[in-house]
Structure formats: C-alpha cells, structure tokens
CSV table of C-alpha atoms in Angstrom, one decimal:
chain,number,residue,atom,x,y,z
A,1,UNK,CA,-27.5,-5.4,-28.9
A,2,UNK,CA,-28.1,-5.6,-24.9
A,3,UNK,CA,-30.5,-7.7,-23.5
A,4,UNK,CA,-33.7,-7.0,-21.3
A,5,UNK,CA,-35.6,-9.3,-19.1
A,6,UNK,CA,-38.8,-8.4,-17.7
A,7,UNK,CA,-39.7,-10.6,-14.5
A,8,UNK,CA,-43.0,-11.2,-13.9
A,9,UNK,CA,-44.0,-12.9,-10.3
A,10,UNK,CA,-47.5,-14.0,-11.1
A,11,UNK,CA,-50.2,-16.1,-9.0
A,12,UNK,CA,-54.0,-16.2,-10.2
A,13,UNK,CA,-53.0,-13.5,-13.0
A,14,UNK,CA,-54.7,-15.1,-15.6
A,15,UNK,CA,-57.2,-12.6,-15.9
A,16,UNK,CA,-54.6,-10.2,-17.2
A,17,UNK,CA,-51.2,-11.4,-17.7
A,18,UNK,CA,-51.6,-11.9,-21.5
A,19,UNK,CA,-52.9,-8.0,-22.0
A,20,UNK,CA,-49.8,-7.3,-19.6
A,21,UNK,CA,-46.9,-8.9,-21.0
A,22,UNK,CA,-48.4,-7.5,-24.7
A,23,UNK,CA,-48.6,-4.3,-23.3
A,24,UNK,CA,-44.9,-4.6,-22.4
A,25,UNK,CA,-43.7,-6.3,-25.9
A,26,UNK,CA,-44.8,-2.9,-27.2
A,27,UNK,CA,-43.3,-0.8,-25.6
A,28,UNK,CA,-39.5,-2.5,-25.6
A,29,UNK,CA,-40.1,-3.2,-29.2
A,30,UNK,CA,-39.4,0.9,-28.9
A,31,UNK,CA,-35.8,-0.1,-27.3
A,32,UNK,CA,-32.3,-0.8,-28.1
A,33,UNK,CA,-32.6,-4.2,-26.3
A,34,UNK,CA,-33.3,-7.3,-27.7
A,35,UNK,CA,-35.6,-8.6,-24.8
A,36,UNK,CA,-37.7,-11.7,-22.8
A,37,UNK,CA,-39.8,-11.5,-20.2
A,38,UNK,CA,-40.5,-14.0,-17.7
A,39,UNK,CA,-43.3,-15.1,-15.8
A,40,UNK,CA,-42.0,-16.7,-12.8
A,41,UNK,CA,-45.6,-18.4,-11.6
A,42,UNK,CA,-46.6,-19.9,-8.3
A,43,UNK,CA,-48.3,-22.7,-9.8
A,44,UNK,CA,-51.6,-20.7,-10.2
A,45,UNK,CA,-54.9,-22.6,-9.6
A,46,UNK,CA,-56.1,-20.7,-12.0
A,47,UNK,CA,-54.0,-21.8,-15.1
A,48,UNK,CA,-51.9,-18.7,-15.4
A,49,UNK,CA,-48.5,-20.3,-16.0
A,50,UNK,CA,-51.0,-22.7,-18.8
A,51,UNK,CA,-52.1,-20.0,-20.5
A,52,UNK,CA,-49.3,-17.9,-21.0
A,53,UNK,CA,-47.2,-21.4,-22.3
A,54,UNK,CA,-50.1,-21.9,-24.7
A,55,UNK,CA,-50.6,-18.3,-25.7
A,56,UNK,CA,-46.6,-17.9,-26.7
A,57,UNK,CA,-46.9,-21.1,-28.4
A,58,UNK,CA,-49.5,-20.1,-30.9
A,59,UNK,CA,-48.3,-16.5,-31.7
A,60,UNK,CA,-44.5,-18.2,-31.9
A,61,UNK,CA,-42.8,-16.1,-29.5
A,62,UNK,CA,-41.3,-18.8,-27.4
A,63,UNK,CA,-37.8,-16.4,-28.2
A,64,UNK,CA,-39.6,-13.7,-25.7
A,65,UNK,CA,-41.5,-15.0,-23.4
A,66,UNK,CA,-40.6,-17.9,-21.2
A,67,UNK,CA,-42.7,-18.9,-18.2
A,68,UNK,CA,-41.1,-21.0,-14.8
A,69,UNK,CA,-43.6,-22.7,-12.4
A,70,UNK,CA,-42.4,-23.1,-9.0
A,71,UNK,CA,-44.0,-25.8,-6.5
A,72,UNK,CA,-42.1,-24.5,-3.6
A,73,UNK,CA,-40.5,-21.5,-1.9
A,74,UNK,CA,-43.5,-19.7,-3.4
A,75,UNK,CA,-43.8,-16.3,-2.7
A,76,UNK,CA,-43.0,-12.5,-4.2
A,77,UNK,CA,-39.1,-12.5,-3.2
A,78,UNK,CA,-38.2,-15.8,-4.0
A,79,UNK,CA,-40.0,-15.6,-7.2
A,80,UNK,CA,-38.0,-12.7,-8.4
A,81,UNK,CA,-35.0,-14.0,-7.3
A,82,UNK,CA,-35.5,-17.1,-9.3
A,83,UNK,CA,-36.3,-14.8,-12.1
A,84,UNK,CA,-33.0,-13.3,-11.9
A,85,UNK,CA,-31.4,-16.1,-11.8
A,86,UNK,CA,-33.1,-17.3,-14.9
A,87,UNK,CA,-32.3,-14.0,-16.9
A,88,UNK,CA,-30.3,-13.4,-19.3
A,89,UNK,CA,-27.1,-11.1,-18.6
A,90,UNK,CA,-28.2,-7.7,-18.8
A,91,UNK,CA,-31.1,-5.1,-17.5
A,92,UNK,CA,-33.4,-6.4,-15.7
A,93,UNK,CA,-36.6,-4.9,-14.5
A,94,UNK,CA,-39.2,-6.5,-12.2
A,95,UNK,CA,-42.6,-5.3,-12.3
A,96,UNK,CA,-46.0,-6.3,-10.3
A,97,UNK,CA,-48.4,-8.6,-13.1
A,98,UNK,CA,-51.2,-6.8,-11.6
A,99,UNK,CA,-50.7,-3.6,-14.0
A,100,UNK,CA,-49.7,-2.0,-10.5
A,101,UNK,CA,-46.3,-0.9,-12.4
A,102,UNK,CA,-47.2,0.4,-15.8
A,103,UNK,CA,-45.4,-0.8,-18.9
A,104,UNK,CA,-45.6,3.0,-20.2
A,105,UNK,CA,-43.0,3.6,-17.6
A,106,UNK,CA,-40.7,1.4,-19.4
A,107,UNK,CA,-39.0,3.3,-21.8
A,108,UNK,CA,-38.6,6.1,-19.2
A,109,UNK,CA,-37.0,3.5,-16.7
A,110,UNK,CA,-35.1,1.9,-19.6
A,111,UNK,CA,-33.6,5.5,-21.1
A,112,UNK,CA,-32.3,7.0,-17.9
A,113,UNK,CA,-30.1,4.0,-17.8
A,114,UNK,CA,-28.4,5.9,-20.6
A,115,UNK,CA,-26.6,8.0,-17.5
A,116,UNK,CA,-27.0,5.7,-14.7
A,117,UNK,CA,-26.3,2.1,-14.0
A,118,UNK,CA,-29.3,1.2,-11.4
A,119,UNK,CA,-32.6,3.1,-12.0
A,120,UNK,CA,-35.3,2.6,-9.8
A,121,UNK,CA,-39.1,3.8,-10.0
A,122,UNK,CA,-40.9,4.7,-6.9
A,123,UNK,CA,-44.5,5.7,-6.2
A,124,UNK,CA,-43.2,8.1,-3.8
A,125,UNK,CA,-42.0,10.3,-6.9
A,126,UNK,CA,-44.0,13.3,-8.8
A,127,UNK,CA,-46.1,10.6,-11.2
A,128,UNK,CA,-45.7,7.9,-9.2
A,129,UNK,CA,-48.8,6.7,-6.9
A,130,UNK,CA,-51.8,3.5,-6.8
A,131,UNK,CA,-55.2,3.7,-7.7
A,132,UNK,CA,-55.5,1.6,-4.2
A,133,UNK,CA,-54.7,3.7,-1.5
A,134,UNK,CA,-55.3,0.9,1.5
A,135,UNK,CA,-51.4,-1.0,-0.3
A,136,UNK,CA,-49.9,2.2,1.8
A,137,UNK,CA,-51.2,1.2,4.6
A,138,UNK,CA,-49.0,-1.9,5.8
C-alpha cells in the first residue's frame, strides 16, 4: 500500500483543526493509501498543537495523526518543509488548516496522480477560488 502524508502548518487553529483533520481522515479512508497527517504547529498560544496531541490520544489514532511543535524558524515555508521532512516516503499534499483548501478536493488531487507524478491544485482553475477575495490582493 503507498503512503500519504497530509501537512498541516498550523498557528491559533484550534478553533478548527480537529473538524479539519476529521474531515480529511474521511475522505483518504476513500484511498489506496494508507495515510498520516501532520500538524506542523508554531507553538500556538492558543493550545492548538495541545489539543490535537490530546484529541488523537483519546480516539487512539496516534498511527495517523502526529503533531511537531516548532519554537523557532516559525513560519508557513519552514513549517512545510519540516513537514516533509518528517513524512513518510510517499505523496505528500500540503494544505492551508484554515479550510482554505478543501479536503473534498482530495480524492480528485489524489486520483489524477493515477497519470501524473506531481499534481497541483490552483484557485486560478474552473472550481478553484476563496470565499475571501482581499488574499488576491498581495
């Protein structure tokens, strides 16, 4: 079976990183892939990294999800780059913990890479788009 990781930069995601990385265990549940995702946190004031640890340890899927705090070189590249380094061989997919990218897209994303070896989504693309039109701006 291949194997999928999921990187998830998060800072002050607390709010909805646990609806999020549910959201995305049902979709790749739908895959070929055995999978984990991993939250690559800023150390959150806001407990995100915390919660996520906790909320794995009581519904047991320490296998899936694994979380990495980081205390320095904080910010959105470096975090995905430690996330990739942290992954397992494989896919790997980065997506915004914001619900910015939407786990629907997943198996889309994941499928075409049935004919191609790099797929890349793009809200430029029919279907593509944000709710939040002033992230174009910069």
């Amino acid at each position: 079976m291949e194997s999928l990781s999921v990187i998830l930069p998060t800072y002050n995601e607390s709010a909805n990183i646990i609806s999020l990385v549910q959201a995305i265990q049902k979709k790749l549940k739908k895959t070929r892939y055995s999978y984990e995702i991993i939250i690559v946190d800023d150390n959150s004031p806001d407990g995100t990294a915390n919660l996520v640890e906790l909320w794995a340890k009581k519904e047991k899927l320490q296998k899936y999800v694994r979380v990495i705090v980081r205390k320095t070189n904080r910010g959105l590249g470096f975090s995905i780059r430690d996330g990739i380094h942290a992954a397992k061989d494989g896919v790997i997919v980065g997506m915004d913990a914001d619900f910015n990218h939407d786990p629907a897209t997943l198996l889309r994303l994941v499928g075409a890479l049935d004919h191609a070896e790099l797929v890349v989504a793009s809200r430029f693309l029919p279907g593509g788009g944000m709710a939040d039109w002033s992230r174009y701006l910069p």
